[in-house]
PDB file of C-alpha atoms and ligand atoms in Angstrom:
ATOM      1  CA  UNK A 821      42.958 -92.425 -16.376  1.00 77.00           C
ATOM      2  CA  UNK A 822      39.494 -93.309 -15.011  1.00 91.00           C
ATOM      3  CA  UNK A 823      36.568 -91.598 -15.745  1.00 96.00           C
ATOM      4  CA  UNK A 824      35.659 -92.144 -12.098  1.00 95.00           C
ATOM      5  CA  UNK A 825      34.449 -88.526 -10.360  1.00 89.00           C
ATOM      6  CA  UNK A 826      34.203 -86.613 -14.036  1.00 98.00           C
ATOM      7  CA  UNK A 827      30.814 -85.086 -14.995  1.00 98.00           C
ATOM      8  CA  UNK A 828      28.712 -85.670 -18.177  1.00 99.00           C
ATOM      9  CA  UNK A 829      25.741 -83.816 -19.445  1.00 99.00           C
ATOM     10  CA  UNK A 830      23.871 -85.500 -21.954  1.00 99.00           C
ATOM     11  CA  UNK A 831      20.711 -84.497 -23.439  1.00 98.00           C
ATOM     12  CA  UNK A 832      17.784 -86.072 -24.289  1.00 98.00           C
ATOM     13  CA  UNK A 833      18.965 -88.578 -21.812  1.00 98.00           C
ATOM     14  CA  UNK A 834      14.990 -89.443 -20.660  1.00 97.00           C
ATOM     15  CA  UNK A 835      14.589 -92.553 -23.126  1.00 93.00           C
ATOM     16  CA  UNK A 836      15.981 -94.505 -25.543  1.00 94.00           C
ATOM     17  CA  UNK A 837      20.215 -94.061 -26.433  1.00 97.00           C
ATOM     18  CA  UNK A 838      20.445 -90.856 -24.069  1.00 98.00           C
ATOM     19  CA  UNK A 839      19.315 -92.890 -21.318  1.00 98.00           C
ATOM     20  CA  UNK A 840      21.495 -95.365 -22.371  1.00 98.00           C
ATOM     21  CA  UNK A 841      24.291 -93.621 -22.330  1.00 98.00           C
ATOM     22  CA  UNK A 842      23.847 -91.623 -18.878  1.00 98.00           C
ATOM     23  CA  UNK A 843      23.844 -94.925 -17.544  1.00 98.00           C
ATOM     24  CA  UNK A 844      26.811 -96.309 -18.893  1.00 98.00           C
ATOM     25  CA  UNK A 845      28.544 -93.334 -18.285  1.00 98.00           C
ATOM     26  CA  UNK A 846      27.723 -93.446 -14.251  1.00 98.00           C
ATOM     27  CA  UNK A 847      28.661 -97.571 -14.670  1.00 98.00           C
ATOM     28  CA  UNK A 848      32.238 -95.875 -15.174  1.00 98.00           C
ATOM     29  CA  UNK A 849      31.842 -93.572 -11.952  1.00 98.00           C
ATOM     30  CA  UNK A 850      30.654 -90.312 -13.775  1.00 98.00           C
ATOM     31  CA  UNK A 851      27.764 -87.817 -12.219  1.00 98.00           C
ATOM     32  CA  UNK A 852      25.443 -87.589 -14.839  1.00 98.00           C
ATOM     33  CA  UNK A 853      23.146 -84.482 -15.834  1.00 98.00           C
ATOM     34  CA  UNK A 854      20.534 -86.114 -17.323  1.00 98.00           C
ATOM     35  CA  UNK A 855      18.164 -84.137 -20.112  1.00 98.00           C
ATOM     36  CA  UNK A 856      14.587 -84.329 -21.775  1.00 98.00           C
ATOM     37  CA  UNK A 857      11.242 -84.364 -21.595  1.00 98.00           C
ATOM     38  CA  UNK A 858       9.068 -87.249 -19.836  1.00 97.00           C
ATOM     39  CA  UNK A 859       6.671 -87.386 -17.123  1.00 98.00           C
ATOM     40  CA  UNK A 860       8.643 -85.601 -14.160  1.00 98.00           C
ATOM     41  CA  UNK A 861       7.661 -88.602 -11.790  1.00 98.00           C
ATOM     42  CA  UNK A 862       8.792 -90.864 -15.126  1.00 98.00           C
ATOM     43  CA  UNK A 863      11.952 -89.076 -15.050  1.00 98.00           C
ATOM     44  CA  UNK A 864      12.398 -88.262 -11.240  1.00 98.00           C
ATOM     45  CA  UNK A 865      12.467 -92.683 -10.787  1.00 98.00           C
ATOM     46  CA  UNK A 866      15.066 -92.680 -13.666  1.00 98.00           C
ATOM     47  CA  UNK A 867      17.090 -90.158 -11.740  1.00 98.00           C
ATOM     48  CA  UNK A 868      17.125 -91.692  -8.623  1.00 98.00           C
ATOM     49  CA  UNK A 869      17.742 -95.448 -10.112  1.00 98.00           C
ATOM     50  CA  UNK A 870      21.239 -93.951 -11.469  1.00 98.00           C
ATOM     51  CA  UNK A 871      21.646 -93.027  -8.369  1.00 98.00           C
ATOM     52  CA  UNK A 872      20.914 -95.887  -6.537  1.00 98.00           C
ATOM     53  CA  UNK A 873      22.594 -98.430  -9.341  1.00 98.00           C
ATOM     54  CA  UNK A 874      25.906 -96.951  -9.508  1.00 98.00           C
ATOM     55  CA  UNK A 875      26.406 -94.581  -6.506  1.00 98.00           C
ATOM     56  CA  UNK A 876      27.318 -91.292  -8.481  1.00 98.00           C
ATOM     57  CA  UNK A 877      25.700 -88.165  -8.195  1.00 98.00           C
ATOM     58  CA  UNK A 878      22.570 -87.810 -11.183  1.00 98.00           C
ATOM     59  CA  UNK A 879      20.646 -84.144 -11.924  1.00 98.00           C
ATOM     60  CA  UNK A 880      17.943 -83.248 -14.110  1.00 98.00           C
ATOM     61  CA  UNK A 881      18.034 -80.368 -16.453  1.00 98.00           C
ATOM     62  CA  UNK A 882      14.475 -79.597 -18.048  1.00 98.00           C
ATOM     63  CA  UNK A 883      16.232 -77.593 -20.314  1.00 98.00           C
ATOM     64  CA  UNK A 884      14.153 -77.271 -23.943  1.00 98.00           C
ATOM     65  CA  UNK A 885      16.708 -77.946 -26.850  1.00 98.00           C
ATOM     66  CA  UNK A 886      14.936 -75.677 -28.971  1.00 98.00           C
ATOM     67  CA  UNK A 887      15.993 -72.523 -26.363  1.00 98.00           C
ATOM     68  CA  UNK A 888      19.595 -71.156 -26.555  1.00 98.00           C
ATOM     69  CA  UNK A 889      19.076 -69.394 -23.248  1.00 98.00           C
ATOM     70  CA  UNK A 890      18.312 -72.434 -21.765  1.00 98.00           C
ATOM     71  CA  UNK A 891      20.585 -74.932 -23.362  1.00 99.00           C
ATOM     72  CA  UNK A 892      23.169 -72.351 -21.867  1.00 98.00           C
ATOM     73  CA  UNK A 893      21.313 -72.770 -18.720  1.00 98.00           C
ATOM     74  CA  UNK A 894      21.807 -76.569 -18.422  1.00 98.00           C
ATOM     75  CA  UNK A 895      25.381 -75.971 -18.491  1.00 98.00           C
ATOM     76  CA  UNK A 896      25.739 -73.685 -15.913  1.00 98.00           C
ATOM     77  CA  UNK A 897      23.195 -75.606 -13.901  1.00 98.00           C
ATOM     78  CA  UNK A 898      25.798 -78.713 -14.744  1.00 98.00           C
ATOM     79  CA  UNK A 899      28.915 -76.316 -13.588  1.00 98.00           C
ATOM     80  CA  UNK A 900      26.862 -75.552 -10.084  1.00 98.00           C
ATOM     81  CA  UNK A 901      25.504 -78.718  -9.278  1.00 98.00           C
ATOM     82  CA  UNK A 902      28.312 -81.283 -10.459  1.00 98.00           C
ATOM     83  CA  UNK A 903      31.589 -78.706 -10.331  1.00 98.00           C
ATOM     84  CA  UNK A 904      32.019 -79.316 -14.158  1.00 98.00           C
ATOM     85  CA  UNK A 905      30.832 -80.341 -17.326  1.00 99.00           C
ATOM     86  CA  UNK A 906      34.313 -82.748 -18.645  1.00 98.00           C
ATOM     87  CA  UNK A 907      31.711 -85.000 -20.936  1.00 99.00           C
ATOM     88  CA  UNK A 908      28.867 -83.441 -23.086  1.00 99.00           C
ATOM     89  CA  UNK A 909      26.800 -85.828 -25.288  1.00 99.00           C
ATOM     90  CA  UNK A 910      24.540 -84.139 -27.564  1.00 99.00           C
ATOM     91  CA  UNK A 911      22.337 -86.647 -28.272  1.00 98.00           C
ATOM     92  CA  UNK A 912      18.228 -84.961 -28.504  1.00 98.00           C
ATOM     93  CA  UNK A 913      16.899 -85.491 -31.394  1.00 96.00           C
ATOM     94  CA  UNK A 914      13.105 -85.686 -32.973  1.00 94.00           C
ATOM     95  CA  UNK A 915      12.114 -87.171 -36.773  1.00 92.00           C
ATOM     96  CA  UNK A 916       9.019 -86.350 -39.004  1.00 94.00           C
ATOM     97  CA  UNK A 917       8.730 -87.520 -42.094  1.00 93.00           C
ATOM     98  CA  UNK A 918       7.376 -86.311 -45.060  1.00 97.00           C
ATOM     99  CA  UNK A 919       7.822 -85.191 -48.870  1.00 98.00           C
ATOM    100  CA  UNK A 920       9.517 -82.417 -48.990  1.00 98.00           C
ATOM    101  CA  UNK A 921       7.158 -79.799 -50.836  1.00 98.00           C
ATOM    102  CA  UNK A 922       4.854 -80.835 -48.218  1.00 98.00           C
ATOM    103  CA  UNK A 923       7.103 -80.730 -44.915  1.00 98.00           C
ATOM    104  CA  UNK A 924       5.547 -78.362 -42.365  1.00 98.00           C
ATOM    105  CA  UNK A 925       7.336 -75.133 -41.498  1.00 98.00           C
ATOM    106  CA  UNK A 926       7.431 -75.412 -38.264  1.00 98.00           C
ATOM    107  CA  UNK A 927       9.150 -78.694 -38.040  1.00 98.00           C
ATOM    108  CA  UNK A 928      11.649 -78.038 -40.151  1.00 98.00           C
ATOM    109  CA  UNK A 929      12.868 -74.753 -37.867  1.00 98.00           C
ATOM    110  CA  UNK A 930      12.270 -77.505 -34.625  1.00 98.00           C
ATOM    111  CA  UNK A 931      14.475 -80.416 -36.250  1.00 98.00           C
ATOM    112  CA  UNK A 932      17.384 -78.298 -37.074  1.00 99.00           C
ATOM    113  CA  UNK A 933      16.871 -76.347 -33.909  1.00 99.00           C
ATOM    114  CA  UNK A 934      16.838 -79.618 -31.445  1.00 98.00           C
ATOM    115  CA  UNK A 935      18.628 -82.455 -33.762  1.00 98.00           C
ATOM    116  CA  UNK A 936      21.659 -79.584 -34.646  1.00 99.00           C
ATOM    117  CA  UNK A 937      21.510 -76.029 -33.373  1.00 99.00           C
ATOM    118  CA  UNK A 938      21.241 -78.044 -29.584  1.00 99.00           C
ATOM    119  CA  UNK A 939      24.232 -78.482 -30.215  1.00 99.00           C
ATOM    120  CA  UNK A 940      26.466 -76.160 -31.091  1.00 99.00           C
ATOM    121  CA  UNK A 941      24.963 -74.408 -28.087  1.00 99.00           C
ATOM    122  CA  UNK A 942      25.937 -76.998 -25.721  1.00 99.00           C
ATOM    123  CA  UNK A 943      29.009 -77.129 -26.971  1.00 99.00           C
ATOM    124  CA  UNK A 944      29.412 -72.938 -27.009  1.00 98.00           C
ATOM    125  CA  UNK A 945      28.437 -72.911 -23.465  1.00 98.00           C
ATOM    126  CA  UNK A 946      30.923 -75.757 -22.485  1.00 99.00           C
ATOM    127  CA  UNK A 947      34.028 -75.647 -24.221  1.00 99.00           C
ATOM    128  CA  UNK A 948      35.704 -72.824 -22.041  1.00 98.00           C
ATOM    129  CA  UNK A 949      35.350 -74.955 -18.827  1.00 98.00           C
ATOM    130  CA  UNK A 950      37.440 -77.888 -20.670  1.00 98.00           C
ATOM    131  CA  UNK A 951      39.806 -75.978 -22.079  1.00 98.00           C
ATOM    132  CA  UNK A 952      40.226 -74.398 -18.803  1.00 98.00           C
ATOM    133  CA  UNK A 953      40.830 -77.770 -17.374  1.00 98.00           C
ATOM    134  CA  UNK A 954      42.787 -79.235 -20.552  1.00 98.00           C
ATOM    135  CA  UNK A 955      40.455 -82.367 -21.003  1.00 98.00           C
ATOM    136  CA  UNK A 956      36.886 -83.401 -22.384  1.00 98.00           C
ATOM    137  CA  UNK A 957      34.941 -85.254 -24.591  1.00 98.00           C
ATOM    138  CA  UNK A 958      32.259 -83.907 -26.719  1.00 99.00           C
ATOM    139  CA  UNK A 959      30.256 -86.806 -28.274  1.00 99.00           C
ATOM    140  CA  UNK A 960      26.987 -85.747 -30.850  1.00 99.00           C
ATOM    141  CA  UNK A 961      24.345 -88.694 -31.988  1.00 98.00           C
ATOM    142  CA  UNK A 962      24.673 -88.012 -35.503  1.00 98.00           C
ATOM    143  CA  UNK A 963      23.121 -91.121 -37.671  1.00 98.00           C
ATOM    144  CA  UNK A 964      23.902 -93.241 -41.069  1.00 98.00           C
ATOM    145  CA  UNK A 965      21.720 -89.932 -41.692  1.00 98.00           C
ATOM    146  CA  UNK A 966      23.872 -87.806 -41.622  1.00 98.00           C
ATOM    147  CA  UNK A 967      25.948 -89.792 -44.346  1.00 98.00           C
ATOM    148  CA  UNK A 968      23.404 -90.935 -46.322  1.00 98.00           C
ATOM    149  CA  UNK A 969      19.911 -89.486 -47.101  1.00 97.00           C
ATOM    150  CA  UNK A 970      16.533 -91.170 -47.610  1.00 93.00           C
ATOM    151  CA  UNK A 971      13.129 -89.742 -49.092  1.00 96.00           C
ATOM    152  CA  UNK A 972      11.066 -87.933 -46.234  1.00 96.00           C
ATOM    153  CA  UNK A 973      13.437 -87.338 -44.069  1.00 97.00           C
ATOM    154  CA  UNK A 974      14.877 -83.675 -45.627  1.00 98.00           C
ATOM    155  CA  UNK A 975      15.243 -81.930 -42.032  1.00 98.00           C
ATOM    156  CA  UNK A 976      16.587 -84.650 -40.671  1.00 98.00           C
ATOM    157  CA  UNK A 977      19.241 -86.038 -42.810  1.00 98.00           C
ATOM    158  CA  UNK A 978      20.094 -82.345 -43.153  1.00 98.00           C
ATOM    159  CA  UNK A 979      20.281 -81.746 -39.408  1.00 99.00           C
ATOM    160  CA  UNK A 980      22.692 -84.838 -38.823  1.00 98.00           C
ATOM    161  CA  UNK A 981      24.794 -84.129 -42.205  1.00 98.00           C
ATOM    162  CA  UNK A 982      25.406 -80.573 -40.533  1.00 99.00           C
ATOM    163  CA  UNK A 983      26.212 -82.321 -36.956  1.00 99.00           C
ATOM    164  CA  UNK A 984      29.102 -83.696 -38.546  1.00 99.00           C
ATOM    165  CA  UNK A 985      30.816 -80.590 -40.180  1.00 99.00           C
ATOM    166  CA  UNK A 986      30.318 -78.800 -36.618  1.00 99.00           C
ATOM    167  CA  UNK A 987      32.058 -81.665 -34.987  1.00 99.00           C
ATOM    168  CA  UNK A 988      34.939 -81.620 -37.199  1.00 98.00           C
ATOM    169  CA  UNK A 989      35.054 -77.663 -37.051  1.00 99.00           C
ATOM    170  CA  UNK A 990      35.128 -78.054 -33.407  1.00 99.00           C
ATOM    171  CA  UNK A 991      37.442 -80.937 -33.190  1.00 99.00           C
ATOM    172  CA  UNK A 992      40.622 -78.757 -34.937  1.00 98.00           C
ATOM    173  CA  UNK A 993      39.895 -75.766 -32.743  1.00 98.00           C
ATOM    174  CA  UNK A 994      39.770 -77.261 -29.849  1.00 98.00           C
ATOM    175  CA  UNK A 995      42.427 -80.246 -30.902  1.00 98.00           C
ATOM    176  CA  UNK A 996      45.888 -78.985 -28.904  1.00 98.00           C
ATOM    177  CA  UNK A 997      43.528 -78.595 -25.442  1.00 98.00           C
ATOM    178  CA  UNK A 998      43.177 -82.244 -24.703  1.00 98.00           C
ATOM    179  CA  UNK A 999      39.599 -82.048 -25.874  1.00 98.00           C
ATOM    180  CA  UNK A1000      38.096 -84.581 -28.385  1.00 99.00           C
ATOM    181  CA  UNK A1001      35.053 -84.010 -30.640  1.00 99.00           C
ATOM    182  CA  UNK A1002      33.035 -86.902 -32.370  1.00 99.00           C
ATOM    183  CA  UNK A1003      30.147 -88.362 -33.940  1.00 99.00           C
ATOM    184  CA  UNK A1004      28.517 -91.587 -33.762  1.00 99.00           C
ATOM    185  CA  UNK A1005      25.907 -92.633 -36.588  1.00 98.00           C
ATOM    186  CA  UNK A1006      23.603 -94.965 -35.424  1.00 97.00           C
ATOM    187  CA  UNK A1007      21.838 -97.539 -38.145  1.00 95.00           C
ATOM    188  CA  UNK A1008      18.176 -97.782 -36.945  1.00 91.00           C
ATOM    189  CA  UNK A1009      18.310 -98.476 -33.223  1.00 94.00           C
ATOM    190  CA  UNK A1010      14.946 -99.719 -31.346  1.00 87.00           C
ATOM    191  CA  UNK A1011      13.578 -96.826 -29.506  1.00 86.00           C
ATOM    192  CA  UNK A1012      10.703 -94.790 -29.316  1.00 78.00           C
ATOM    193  CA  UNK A1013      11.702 -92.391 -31.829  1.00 71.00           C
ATOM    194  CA  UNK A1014      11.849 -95.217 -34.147  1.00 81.00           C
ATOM    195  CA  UNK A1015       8.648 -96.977 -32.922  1.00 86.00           C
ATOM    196  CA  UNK A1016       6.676 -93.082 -33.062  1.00 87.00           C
ATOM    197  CA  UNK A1017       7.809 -92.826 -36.964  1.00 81.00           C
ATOM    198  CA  UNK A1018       6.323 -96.287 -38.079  1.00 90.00           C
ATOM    199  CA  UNK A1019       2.438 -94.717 -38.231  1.00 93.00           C
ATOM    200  CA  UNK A1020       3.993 -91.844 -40.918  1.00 91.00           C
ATOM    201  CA  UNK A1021       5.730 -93.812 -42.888  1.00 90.00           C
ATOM    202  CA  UNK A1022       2.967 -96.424 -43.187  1.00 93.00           C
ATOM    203  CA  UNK A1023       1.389 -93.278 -44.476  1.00 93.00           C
ATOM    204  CA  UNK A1024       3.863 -91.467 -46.587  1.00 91.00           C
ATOM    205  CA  UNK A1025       4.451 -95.129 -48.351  1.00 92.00           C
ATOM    206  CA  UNK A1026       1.170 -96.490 -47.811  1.00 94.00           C
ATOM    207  CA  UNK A1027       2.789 -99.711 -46.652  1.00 95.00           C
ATOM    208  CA  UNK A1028       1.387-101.855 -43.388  1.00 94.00           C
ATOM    209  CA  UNK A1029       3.419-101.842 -39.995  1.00 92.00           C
ATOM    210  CA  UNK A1030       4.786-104.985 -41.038  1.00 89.00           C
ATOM    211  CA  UNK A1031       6.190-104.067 -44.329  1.00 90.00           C
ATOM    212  CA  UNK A1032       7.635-100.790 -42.521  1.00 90.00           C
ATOM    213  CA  UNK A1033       9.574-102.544 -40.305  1.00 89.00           C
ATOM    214  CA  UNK A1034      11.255-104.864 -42.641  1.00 86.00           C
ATOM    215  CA  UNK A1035      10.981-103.656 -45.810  1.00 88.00           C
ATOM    216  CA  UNK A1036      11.643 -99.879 -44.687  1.00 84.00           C
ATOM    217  CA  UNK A1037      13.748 -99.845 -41.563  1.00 85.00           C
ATOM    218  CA  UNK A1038      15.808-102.934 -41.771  1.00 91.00           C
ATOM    219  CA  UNK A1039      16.029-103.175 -45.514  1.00 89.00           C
ATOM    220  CA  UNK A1040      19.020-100.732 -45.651  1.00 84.00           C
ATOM    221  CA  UNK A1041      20.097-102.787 -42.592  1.00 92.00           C
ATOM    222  CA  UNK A1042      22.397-105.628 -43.987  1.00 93.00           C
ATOM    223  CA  UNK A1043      22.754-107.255 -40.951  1.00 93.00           C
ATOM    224  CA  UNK A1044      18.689-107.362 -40.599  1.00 88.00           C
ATOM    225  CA  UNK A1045      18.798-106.623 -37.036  1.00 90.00           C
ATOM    226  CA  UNK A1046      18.428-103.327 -35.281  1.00 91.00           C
ATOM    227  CA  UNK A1047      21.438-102.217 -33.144  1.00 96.00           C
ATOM    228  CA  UNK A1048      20.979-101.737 -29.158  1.00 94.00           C
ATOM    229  CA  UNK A1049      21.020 -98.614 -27.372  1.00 97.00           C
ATOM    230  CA  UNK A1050      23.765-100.470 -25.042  1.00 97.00           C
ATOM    231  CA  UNK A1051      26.051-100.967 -27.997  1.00 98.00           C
ATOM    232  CA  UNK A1052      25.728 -97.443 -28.962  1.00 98.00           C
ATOM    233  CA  UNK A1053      26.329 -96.215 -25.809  1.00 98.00           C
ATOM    234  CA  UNK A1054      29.259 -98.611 -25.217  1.00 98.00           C
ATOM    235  CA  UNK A1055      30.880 -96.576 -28.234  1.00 98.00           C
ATOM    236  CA  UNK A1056      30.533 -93.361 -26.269  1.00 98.00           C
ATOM    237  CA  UNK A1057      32.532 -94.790 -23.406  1.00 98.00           C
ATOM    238  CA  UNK A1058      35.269 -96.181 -25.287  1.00 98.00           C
ATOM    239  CA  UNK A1059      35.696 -92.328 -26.813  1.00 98.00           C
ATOM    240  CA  UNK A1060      35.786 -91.051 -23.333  1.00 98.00           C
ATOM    241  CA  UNK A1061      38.815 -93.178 -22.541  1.00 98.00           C
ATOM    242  CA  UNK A1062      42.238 -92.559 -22.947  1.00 97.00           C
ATOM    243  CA  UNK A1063      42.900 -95.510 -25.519  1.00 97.00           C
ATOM    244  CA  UNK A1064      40.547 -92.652 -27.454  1.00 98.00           C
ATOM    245  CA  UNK A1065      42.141 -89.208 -26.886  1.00 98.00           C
ATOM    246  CA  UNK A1066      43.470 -89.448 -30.668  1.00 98.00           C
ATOM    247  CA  UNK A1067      40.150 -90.278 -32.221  1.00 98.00           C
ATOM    248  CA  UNK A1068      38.842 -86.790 -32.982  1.00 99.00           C
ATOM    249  CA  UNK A1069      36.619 -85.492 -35.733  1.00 99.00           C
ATOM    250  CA  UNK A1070      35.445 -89.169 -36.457  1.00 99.00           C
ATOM    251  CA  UNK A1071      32.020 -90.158 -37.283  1.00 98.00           C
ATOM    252  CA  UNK A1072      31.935 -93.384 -36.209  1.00 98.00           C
ATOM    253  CA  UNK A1073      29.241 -96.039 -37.825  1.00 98.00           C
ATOM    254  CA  UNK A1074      26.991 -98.539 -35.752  1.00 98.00           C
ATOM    255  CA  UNK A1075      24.765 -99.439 -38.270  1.00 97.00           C
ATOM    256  CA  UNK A1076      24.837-103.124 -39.699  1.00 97.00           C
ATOM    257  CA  UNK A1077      26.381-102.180 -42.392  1.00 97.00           C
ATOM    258  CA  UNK A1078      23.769-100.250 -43.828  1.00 96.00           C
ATOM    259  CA  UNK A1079      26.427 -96.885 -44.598  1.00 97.00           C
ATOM    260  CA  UNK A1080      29.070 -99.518 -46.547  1.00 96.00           C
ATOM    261  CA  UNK A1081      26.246-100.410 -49.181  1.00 88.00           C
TER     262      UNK A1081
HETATM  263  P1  NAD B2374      14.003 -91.003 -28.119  1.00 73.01           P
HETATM  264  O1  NAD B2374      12.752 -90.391 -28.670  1.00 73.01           O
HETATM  265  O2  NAD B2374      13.917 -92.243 -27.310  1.00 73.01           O
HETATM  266  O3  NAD B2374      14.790 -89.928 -27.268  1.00 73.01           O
HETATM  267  C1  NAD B2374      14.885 -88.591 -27.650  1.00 73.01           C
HETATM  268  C2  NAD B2374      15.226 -87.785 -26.429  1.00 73.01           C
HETATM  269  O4  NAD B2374      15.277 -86.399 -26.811  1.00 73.01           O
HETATM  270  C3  NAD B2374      14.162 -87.887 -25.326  1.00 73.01           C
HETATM  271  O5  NAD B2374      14.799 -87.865 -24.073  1.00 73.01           O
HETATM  272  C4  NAD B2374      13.350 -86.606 -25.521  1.00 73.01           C
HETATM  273  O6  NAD B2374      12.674 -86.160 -24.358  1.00 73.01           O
HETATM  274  C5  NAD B2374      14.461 -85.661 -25.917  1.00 73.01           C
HETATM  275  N1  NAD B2374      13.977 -84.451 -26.565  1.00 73.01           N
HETATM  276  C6  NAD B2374      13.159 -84.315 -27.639  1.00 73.01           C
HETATM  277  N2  NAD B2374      12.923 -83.018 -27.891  1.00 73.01           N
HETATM  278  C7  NAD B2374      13.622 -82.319 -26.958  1.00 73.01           C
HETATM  279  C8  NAD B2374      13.784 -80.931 -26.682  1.00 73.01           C
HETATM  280  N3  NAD B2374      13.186 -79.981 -27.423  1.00 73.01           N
HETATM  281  N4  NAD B2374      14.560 -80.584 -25.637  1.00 73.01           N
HETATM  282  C9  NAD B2374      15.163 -81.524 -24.863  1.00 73.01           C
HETATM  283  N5  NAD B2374      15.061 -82.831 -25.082  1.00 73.01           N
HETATM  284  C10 NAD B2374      14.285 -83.223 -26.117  1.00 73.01           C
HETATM  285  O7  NAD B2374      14.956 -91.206 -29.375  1.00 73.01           O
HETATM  286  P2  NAD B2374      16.343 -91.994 -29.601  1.00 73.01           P
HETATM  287  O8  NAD B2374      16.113 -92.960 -30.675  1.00 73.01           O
HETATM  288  O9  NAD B2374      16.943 -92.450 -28.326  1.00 73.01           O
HETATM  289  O10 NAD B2374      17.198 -90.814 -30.245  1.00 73.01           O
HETATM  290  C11 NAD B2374      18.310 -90.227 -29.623  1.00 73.01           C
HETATM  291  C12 NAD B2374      19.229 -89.668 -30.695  1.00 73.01           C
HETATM  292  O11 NAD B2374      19.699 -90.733 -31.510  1.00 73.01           O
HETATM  293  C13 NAD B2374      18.552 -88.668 -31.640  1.00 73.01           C
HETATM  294  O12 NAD B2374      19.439 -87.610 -31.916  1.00 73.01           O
HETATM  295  C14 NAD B2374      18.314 -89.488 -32.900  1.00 73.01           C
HETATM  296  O13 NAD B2374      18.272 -88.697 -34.045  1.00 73.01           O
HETATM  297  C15 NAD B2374      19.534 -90.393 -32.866  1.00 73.01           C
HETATM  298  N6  NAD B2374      19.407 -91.609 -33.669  1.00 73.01           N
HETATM  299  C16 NAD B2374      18.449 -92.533 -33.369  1.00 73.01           C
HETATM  300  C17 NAD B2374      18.369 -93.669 -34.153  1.00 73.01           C
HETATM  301  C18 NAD B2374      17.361 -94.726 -33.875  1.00 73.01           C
HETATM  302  O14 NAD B2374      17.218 -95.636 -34.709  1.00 73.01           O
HETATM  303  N7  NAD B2374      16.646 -94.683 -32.768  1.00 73.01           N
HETATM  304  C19 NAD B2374      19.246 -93.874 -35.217  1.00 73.01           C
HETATM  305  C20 NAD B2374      20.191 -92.899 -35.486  1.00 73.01           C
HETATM  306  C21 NAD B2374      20.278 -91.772 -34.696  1.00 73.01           C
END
């Protein structure tokens, strides 16, 4: 079956692997709800390029991932504008690193609200509509994070380790419906949450950008390069196929390597 003509939410689609993947997805023929926040002339020319590359319809939810009311929003706003929400990617996520005893409050309560909660309200708010229709795909941006931990990083590799266990929750419940549920776990992936965490950890480790990026991010890398947003978000269609419909529950590694060490 083609994915031409379904419809895909994905959040935290203004940059880096969300972007990546809205635009893969509406390669395939899919309307796209795009998600995030950005300059809204930044994100209004992203829109309209989907548009204009690959002749499907594209929307923008503003939607804050931190909000339940308004996560719930976007998918109602996705049911209005598109007809349906058959694809949700969860895929918004922030970092901050530091040690633990010293991690802010505040940003704690934000990661697992945006990296995990985000998600689980997405998918609350757009499970009946698939059932309903007897197919979807629900794909979440986990990372080898939420497999492995590293120092610094307590709300996130917490956030992504609980991203997996509500994947696989939802992926029995919703398994006889002809809905699948899966992670993918990203190694370190060249975007602009990576590049924003390089002036912290120089910080926290007291190492130079230099030494960050080789002996920090790509040292638990065996390959020693960092993966593309394309090849993650070639992943995500390949799960929304049919070839895919028994791959449920999976986390599924793009990483170099760096989770088999
Ligand atoms: P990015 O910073 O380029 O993109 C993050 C997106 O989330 C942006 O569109 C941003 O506007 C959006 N966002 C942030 N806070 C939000 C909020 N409160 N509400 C709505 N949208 C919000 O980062 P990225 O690297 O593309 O990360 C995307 C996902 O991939 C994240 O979940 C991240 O944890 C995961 N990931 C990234 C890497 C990597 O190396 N880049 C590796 C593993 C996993």
């Amino acid at each position: 079956m083609s994915l031409k003509s379904k419809n895909a939410v994905v959040t935290g689609s203004t940059s880096g692997i969300g972007l990546a993947y809205a635009r893969a997805l509406a390669a395939e023929g899919v309307n796209v709800q795009i998600n995030g926040f950005g300059k809204p002339e930044d994100i209004e020319t992203e829109r309209k390029k989907i548009e204009a590359d690959f002749g499907v319809k594209a929307t923008y939810s503003p939607a804050d991932m931190t909000k339940p009311a308004e996560i719930a929003g976007m998918v109602q706003q996705a049911e209005k504008e598109l007809g349906s929400v058959d694809i949700l990617i969860n895929n918004a996520g922030i970092q901050f690193v530091s040690p633990v005893d010293e991690f802010p409050v505040d940003k704690w309560d934000q990661i697992i609200a945006i990296n995990m909660s985000s998600a689980f309200h997405a998918m609350r708010a757009a499970i009946p509509g698939m059932r309903a229709r007897g197919w979807g795909r629900i794909i979440s941006t986990a990372s080898a994070h939420s497999l492995v931990a590293s120092p610094f990083k307590s709300a996130y590799v917490t956030a992504k380790h609980g991203l997996v266990g509500l994947t696989k929750t939802v992926a029995l419940e919703v398994a006889t419906h002809g809905v699948t549920a899966n992670c993918i776990s990203p190694g370190y992936v060249w975007t602009p949450l990576v590049e924003n965490q390089i002036p912290d950890t120089m910080k926290a480790r007291g190492l130079t950008r230099e030494q960050v990026i080789n002996d920090v991010l790509l040292d638990a890398q065996p390959t020693k390069q960092f993966v593309t947003v394309d090849q993650v978000a070639a992943i995500a269609v390949f799960l929304c196929s049919d070839a895919a419909s028994q791959i449920t529950g999976a986390n599924i590694s793009v990483d170099g390597g760096w989770t088999a060490a």
